Amino acid sequence: MDEDRAESTVPSCVSLKSDRSKHGMIDFRSSDKIERGEHILSNWDQSAPPGESSCSQSGSRSGDAEMKPKQRSDLQEVIEGHKISLKRRCEHVTEGTHEAGSGTLLNTIYTELYITEGQSEEVDTQHEVRQLERTSKKNIQDTPIKCQDIFKVLSEQQRHIRVVLTNGVAGVGKTFSVQKFSLDWAEGLENQDISLVLPLSCRELNLIRDEQHSLLSLLHVFHPTLQKIRAEDLTVWKLLFIFDGLDESRFSLDFNNHQVISDVTQVLSVDVLLVNLIQGNLLPSALIWITSRPAAAHQIPPSCVDRITEVRGFTDSQKEEYFRRRFSDEDLSKRIISHIKASRSLHIMCLIPVFCWITAIVLEDMMTRDQRGELPKTLTDLYSHFLMVQIKRKKQKYGGKQRPKELTEADKELLLKLGRLAFEHLEKGNIMFYSEDLERCGLDVSEVSVYSGVCTEIFKRESVIFQKSVYCFVHLSVQEFLAAVYMFHRYTRKDTVV
């Protein structure tokens, strides 16, 4: 696998107490922005006292000034190599499907998402669909913020921003936002005062959760282009660590009982490294960006967070823009938009970009064929048609032009296995799966590959840097639907007690 071409999967439930961002925990000097092409290493002034910071500095800030021209040139070469690598990893994305060659340039499809600063005041214990309903009713008093500005001070009252926590329901666009932020930095368009942007996916960190690493070796593992950087380099650069998908992590973060470290070469478990980074014990000047679904965001103490943002998804005008951009047939896009507006549940769910994609697949299939059936108006109808569309595509790929109206026994067996996986992991709060999870539910990896017409768009595989596979359903709601189908099947079988 080309480690620099890891494509995006579909991004990534339900409650978070209202904890406002608390400023003033740590005071950091703001760095001066630099012109593109200027030397990054010589422009970040960290020689002055750290203000009111109570954190110990892990290393001297004077190393850059004493750096020899050859060293400086070598490090600049490392940074440029990292930018090239990051650009390759972020410039292509997949929307729904993850088949080879299906990637699209992010900049050609990216639609600016509606992101706000802060979060709702009430304790939210509702299902994510209900959260979307509430979100759709929120008014213009919310403070919008652009993705590229989340670390910028927007008012005189605000202290310097070190840790940002971004919330959002599954599939609303958090991972796309991370990719867009990273790509803009790598292309020299935004946030050029940051020396290194370092995305670390929690689904990938899961693969080494039982291993011991230092922060330096962790960077070497996940960003091989940084093999030449030294511990002292990390202390003189302005770094941004991005932990995408906290809700997908399978390690717990203990902020109360953990070993405190300040040495980037000290070897510990990954969860302890993360806690020390977030608290500011390790590299206290480093910026931290964490994305999560609301249910998992409570793992981060409010005292550690300087700004909370929320990705709201598409506005009404952005929904229409999505469908007009997707379909060259103007009449078809108008009919689809009109149908969505007529269905309250579909219209609300289309706040989520991934749901727009699912809706587009189903309605395009139904509207471009001579079909007399009624168009789906409920979520259950839509998901049922979505499954049938994918199975028909599988039949066309492996069985000629046959377009059966009913499921074969093999199709039913596969869907029930996926349903079992969906149900058992909903109970555990998991939306990411690994090969061992599939095997426990009777799913063989080769079987999943054979049924790629179903699995790549209902059930996705992502190859990560370790050349292992990570699986997920195309969206949490699809996982929930299959889990419900599985339980209904078990309940209606006379020999099964639920």
Short mmCIF file of N, CA and C in Angstrom, two decimals, residues 318-412:
data_model
loop_
_atom_site.label_atom_id
_atom_site.label_comp_id
_atom_site.label_asym_id
_atom_site.label_seq_id
_atom_site.Cartn_x
_atom_site.Cartn_y
_atom_site.Cartn_z
N GLN A 318 -26.90 24.81 1.19
CA GLN A 318 -25.79 23.90 0.89
C GLN A 318 -26.30 22.52 0.47
N LYS A 319 -27.44 22.11 1.04
CA LYS A 319 -28.05 20.84 0.60
C LYS A 319 -28.38 20.91 -0.89
N GLU A 320 -29.03 22.00 -1.28
CA GLU A 320 -29.41 22.14 -2.68
C GLU A 320 -28.18 22.23 -3.57
N GLU A 321 -27.15 22.92 -3.10
CA GLU A 321 -25.90 23.01 -3.85
C GLU A 321 -25.30 21.63 -4.07
N TYR A 322 -25.37 20.79 -3.04
CA TYR A 322 -24.82 19.44 -3.15
C TYR A 322 -25.48 18.66 -4.28
N PHE A 323 -26.81 18.66 -4.32
CA PHE A 323 -27.50 17.86 -5.32
C PHE A 323 -27.35 18.46 -6.72
N ARG A 324 -27.30 19.77 -6.82
CA ARG A 324 -27.08 20.38 -8.14
C ARG A 324 -25.69 20.07 -8.67
N ARG A 325 -24.73 20.03 -7.76
CA ARG A 325 -23.36 19.73 -8.18
C ARG A 325 -23.21 18.25 -8.55
N ARG A 326 -23.95 17.41 -7.86
CA ARG A 326 -23.81 15.96 -8.09
C ARG A 326 -24.43 15.52 -9.41
N PHE A 327 -25.55 16.13 -9.82
CA PHE A 327 -26.26 15.70 -11.02
C PHE A 327 -26.17 16.76 -12.11
N SER A 328 -25.68 16.34 -13.26
CA SER A 328 -25.63 17.27 -14.40
C SER A 328 -27.02 17.49 -14.98
N ASP A 329 -27.92 16.53 -14.75
CA ASP A 329 -29.30 16.65 -15.21
C ASP A 329 -30.05 17.60 -14.27
N GLU A 330 -30.29 18.81 -14.73
CA GLU A 330 -30.92 19.82 -13.89
C GLU A 330 -32.32 19.42 -13.46
N ASP A 331 -33.06 18.79 -14.37
CA ASP A 331 -34.42 18.36 -14.03
C ASP A 331 -34.40 17.31 -12.93
N LEU A 332 -33.46 16.37 -13.01
CA LEU A 332 -33.35 15.33 -11.98
C LEU A 332 -33.02 15.94 -10.63
N SER A 333 -32.07 16.87 -10.59
CA SER A 333 -31.71 17.49 -9.31
C SER A 333 -32.88 18.25 -8.72
N LYS A 334 -33.67 18.92 -9.56
CA LYS A 334 -34.83 19.66 -9.06
C LYS A 334 -35.86 18.70 -8.47
N ARG A 335 -36.10 17.57 -9.13
CA ARG A 335 -37.07 16.59 -8.63
C ARG A 335 -36.61 16.00 -7.30
N ILE A 336 -35.31 15.72 -7.19
CA ILE A 336 -34.79 15.16 -5.94
C ILE A 336 -34.90 16.18 -4.82
N ILE A 337 -34.52 17.42 -5.07
CA ILE A 337 -34.61 18.48 -4.06
C ILE A 337 -36.05 18.67 -3.62
N SER A 338 -36.96 18.66 -4.57
CA SER A 338 -38.38 18.83 -4.26
C SER A 338 -38.89 17.69 -3.38
N HIS A 339 -38.48 16.46 -3.68
CA HIS A 339 -38.92 15.31 -2.88
C HIS A 339 -38.37 15.39 -1.46
N ILE A 340 -37.13 15.79 -1.32
CA ILE A 340 -36.52 15.88 0.01
C ILE A 340 -37.23 16.94 0.84
N LYS A 341 -37.55 18.06 0.24
CA LYS A 341 -38.25 19.12 0.97
C LYS A 341 -39.63 18.66 1.44
N ALA A 342 -40.23 17.74 0.69
CA ALA A 342 -41.57 17.27 1.04
C ALA A 342 -41.56 16.26 2.18
N SER A 343 -40.40 15.72 2.50
CA SER A 343 -40.29 14.75 3.59
C SER A 343 -39.49 15.36 4.73
N ARG A 344 -40.15 15.58 5.85
CA ARG A 344 -39.49 16.24 6.98
C ARG A 344 -38.28 15.47 7.47
N SER A 345 -38.41 14.14 7.58
CA SER A 345 -37.31 13.34 8.12
C SER A 345 -36.12 13.34 7.16
N LEU A 346 -36.38 13.21 5.85
CA LEU A 346 -35.28 13.23 4.89
C LEU A 346 -34.60 14.60 4.87
N HIS A 347 -35.40 15.64 4.95
CA HIS A 347 -34.86 17.00 4.90
C HIS A 347 -33.95 17.26 6.10
N ILE A 348 -34.36 16.79 7.27
CA ILE A 348 -33.54 16.98 8.46
C ILE A 348 -32.25 16.17 8.35
N MET A 349 -32.36 14.91 7.92
CA MET A 349 -31.18 14.06 7.84
C MET A 349 -30.17 14.55 6.81
N CYS A 350 -30.64 15.29 5.82
CA CYS A 350 -29.72 15.79 4.80
C CYS A 350 -28.83 16.92 5.30
N LEU A 351 -28.94 17.25 6.58
CA LEU A 351 -27.91 18.08 7.20
C LEU A 351 -26.56 17.37 7.11
N ILE A 352 -26.60 16.03 7.11
CA ILE A 352 -25.39 15.21 7.10
C ILE A 352 -24.97 14.95 5.65
N PRO A 353 -23.76 15.32 5.28
CA PRO A 353 -23.30 15.11 3.90
C PRO A 353 -23.41 13.66 3.43
N VAL A 354 -23.06 12.70 4.29
CA VAL A 354 -23.13 11.29 3.89
C VAL A 354 -24.56 10.88 3.60
N PHE A 355 -25.51 11.41 4.36
CA PHE A 355 -26.90 11.06 4.12
C PHE A 355 -27.37 11.64 2.78
N CYS A 356 -26.86 12.80 2.41
CA CYS A 356 -27.16 13.35 1.08
C CYS A 356 -26.71 12.37 0.00
N TRP A 357 -25.55 11.76 0.21
CA TRP A 357 -25.03 10.80 -0.75
C TRP A 357 -25.93 9.57 -0.84
N ILE A 358 -26.36 9.04 0.30
CA ILE A 358 -27.25 7.87 0.31
C ILE A 358 -28.56 8.21 -0.40
N THR A 359 -29.11 9.37 -0.08
CA THR A 359 -30.37 9.80 -0.69
C THR A 359 -30.22 9.95 -2.19
N ALA A 360 -29.11 10.52 -2.62
CA ALA A 360 -28.87 10.71 -4.05
C ALA A 360 -28.82 9.38 -4.78
N ILE A 361 -28.16 8.38 -4.19
CA ILE A 361 -28.05 7.05 -4.82
C ILE A 361 -29.43 6.43 -5.01
N VAL A 362 -30.24 6.48 -3.95
CA VAL A 362 -31.56 5.83 -4.00
C VAL A 362 -32.49 6.55 -4.97
N LEU A 363 -32.59 7.86 -4.84
CA LEU A 363 -33.55 8.60 -5.66
C LEU A 363 -33.13 8.62 -7.13
N GLU A 364 -31.85 8.67 -7.40
CA GLU A 364 -31.40 8.61 -8.79
C GLU A 364 -31.79 7.27 -9.40
N ASP A 365 -31.58 6.19 -8.66
CA ASP A 365 -31.92 4.86 -9.17
C ASP A 365 -33.41 4.75 -9.44
N MET A 366 -34.23 5.29 -8.55
CA MET A 366 -35.67 5.15 -8.69
C MET A 366 -36.25 6.10 -9.72
N MET A 367 -35.67 7.28 -9.85
CA MET A 367 -36.23 8.27 -10.77
C MET A 367 -35.77 8.08 -12.21
N THR A 368 -34.69 7.35 -12.41
CA THR A 368 -34.18 7.16 -13.77
C THR A 368 -34.60 5.81 -14.34
N ARG A 369 -35.38 5.05 -13.60
CA ARG A 369 -35.92 3.79 -14.10
C ARG A 369 -37.43 3.89 -14.18
N ASP A 370 -38.00 3.04 -14.99
CA ASP A 370 -39.46 3.01 -15.12
C ASP A 370 -40.03 2.27 -13.92
N GLN A 371 -40.10 2.99 -12.81
CA GLN A 371 -40.55 2.37 -11.56
C GLN A 371 -41.84 3.04 -11.10
N ARG A 372 -42.83 2.24 -10.85
CA ARG A 372 -44.12 2.78 -10.45
C ARG A 372 -44.27 2.91 -8.95
N GLY A 373 -43.35 2.30 -8.21
CA GLY A 373 -43.45 2.35 -6.76
C GLY A 373 -43.30 3.76 -6.21
N GLU A 374 -43.84 3.94 -5.03
CA GLU A 374 -43.78 5.24 -4.38
C GLU A 374 -42.36 5.52 -3.90
N LEU A 375 -41.93 6.75 -4.07
CA LEU A 375 -40.60 7.14 -3.62
C LEU A 375 -40.54 7.09 -2.09
N PRO A 376 -39.40 6.72 -1.52
CA PRO A 376 -39.30 6.62 -0.06
C PRO A 376 -39.46 7.97 0.62
N LYS A 377 -40.25 7.96 1.69
CA LYS A 377 -40.46 9.19 2.46
C LYS A 377 -39.98 9.05 3.90
N THR A 378 -39.78 7.82 4.33
CA THR A 378 -39.29 7.59 5.70
C THR A 378 -37.87 7.04 5.65
N LEU A 379 -37.19 7.10 6.78
CA LEU A 379 -35.83 6.59 6.85
C LEU A 379 -35.79 5.09 6.60
N THR A 380 -36.78 4.37 7.14
CA THR A 380 -36.83 2.91 6.94
C THR A 380 -36.96 2.58 5.47
N ASP A 381 -37.85 3.29 4.77
CA ASP A 381 -38.01 3.06 3.33
C ASP A 381 -36.71 3.35 2.58
N LEU A 382 -36.07 4.43 2.95
CA LEU A 382 -34.86 4.83 2.25
C LEU A 382 -33.75 3.79 2.42
N TYR A 383 -33.55 3.32 3.67
CA TYR A 383 -32.49 2.34 3.91
C TYR A 383 -32.81 1.01 3.23
N SER A 384 -34.07 0.62 3.20
CA SER A 384 -34.45 -0.62 2.52
C SER A 384 -34.11 -0.53 1.04
N HIS A 385 -34.44 0.59 0.42
CA HIS A 385 -34.11 0.78 -0.99
C HIS A 385 -32.61 0.86 -1.20
N PHE A 386 -31.91 1.47 -0.26
CA PHE A 386 -30.45 1.59 -0.36
C PHE A 386 -29.80 0.21 -0.40
N LEU A 387 -30.24 -0.68 0.49
CA LEU A 387 -29.71 -2.05 0.49
C LEU A 387 -29.98 -2.75 -0.84
N MET A 388 -31.20 -2.57 -1.36
CA MET A 388 -31.55 -3.24 -2.61
C MET A 388 -30.74 -2.69 -3.78
N VAL A 389 -30.49 -1.38 -3.78
CA VAL A 389 -29.69 -0.79 -4.86
C VAL A 389 -28.28 -1.38 -4.86
N GLN A 390 -27.70 -1.52 -3.67
CA GLN A 390 -26.34 -2.06 -3.58
C GLN A 390 -26.29 -3.53 -4.00
N ILE A 391 -27.32 -4.29 -3.61
CA ILE A 391 -27.34 -5.71 -3.99
C ILE A 391 -27.53 -5.87 -5.49
N LYS A 392 -28.34 -5.01 -6.08
CA LYS A 392 -28.50 -5.04 -7.54
C LYS A 392 -27.18 -4.75 -8.23
N ARG A 393 -26.44 -3.80 -7.70
CA ARG A 393 -25.13 -3.48 -8.29
C ARG A 393 -24.19 -4.67 -8.19
N LYS A 394 -24.26 -5.37 -7.06
CA LYS A 394 -23.42 -6.57 -6.89
C LYS A 394 -23.80 -7.62 -7.92
N LYS A 395 -25.12 -7.80 -8.15
CA LYS A 395 -25.58 -8.80 -9.13
C LYS A 395 -25.11 -8.43 -10.53
N GLN A 396 -25.15 -7.14 -10.85
CA GLN A 396 -24.69 -6.71 -12.16
C GLN A 396 -23.19 -6.97 -12.33
N LYS A 397 -22.44 -6.79 -11.26
CA LYS A 397 -20.99 -6.95 -11.32
C LYS A 397 -20.59 -8.41 -11.44
N TYR A 398 -21.30 -9.29 -10.70
CA TYR A 398 -20.89 -10.70 -10.65
C TYR A 398 -21.85 -11.63 -11.39
N GLY A 399 -23.05 -11.13 -11.70
CA GLY A 399 -24.02 -12.04 -12.31
C GLY A 399 -24.68 -11.51 -13.55
N GLY A 400 -23.97 -10.71 -14.31
CA GLY A 400 -24.53 -10.21 -15.55
C GLY A 400 -25.53 -9.10 -15.34
N LYS A 401 -26.56 -9.06 -16.17
CA LYS A 401 -27.53 -7.97 -16.14
C LYS A 401 -28.74 -8.28 -15.28
N GLN A 402 -28.68 -9.35 -14.56
CA GLN A 402 -29.81 -9.74 -13.73
C GLN A 402 -30.10 -8.67 -12.68
N ARG A 403 -31.36 -8.29 -12.55
CA ARG A 403 -31.76 -7.30 -11.55
C ARG A 403 -32.92 -7.88 -10.74
N PRO A 404 -32.64 -8.80 -9.84
CA PRO A 404 -33.70 -9.47 -9.09
C PRO A 404 -34.41 -8.52 -8.14
N LYS A 405 -35.68 -8.80 -7.92
CA LYS A 405 -36.46 -7.98 -6.99
C LYS A 405 -36.41 -8.54 -5.58
N GLU A 406 -35.87 -9.72 -5.43
CA GLU A 406 -35.82 -10.34 -4.12
C GLU A 406 -34.39 -10.74 -3.79
N LEU A 407 -34.12 -10.84 -2.49
CA LEU A 407 -32.80 -11.24 -2.02
C LEU A 407 -32.61 -12.74 -2.18
N THR A 408 -31.41 -13.15 -2.55
CA THR A 408 -31.09 -14.58 -2.55
C THR A 408 -30.77 -14.99 -1.12
N GLU A 409 -30.68 -16.29 -0.90
CA GLU A 409 -30.34 -16.78 0.43
C GLU A 409 -28.95 -16.32 0.84
N ALA A 410 -28.03 -16.27 -0.13
CA ALA A 410 -26.67 -15.81 0.18
C ALA A 410 -26.67 -14.34 0.59
N ASP A 411 -27.50 -13.55 -0.09
CA ASP A 411 -27.61 -12.13 0.27
C ASP A 411 -28.15 -11.98 1.69
N LYS A 412 -29.21 -12.74 1.98
CA LYS A 412 -29.82 -12.66 3.31
C LYS A 412 -28.83 -13.07 4.39
#
